[in-house]
Coordinates of C-alpha atoms in Angstrom, one line a residue:
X5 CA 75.4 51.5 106.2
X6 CA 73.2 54.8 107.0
X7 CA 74.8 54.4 111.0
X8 CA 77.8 55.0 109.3
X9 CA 77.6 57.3 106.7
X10 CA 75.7 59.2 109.4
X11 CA 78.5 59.2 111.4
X12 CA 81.1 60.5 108.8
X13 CA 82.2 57.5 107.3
X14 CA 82.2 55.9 104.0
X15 CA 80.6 52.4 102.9
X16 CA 81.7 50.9 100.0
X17 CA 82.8 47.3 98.9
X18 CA 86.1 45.8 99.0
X19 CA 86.7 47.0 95.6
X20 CA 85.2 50.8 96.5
X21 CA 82.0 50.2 94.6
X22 CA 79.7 52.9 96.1
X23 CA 77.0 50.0 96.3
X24 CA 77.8 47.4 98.4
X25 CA 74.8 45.5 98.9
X26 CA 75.6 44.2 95.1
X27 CA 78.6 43.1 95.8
X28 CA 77.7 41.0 99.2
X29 CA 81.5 42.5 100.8
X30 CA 81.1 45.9 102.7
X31 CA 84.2 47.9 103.9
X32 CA 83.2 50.5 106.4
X33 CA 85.4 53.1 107.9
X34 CA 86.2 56.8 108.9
X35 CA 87.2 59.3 105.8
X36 CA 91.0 59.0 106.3
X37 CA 91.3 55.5 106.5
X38 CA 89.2 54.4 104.2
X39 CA 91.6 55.0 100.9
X40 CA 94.2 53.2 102.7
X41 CA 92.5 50.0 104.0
X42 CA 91.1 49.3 100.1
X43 CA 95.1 49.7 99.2
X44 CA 96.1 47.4 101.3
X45 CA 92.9 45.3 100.7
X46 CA 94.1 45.7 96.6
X47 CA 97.5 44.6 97.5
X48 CA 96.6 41.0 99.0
X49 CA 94.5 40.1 96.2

């Protein structure tokens, strides 16, 4: 997570919870596509 955010990205979990060491599911990506994978993510159920 800190590799990351360090790196400009955002951390959250597959439902965009800021905390995802709760939630045991981590999405980690770059600032554009984040928004978009956790759409599609929302899509498939």
């Amino acid at each position: 997570v800190l590799f990351v955010t360090e790196a400009g990205g955002m951390v959250t979990d597959v439902d965009g919870a800021a905390d995802p060491m709760t939630a045991g599911t981590i999405l980690a990506s770059n600032l554009e596509l984040h928004p978009q994978v956790l759409q599609r993510l929302k899509a498939a159920g």
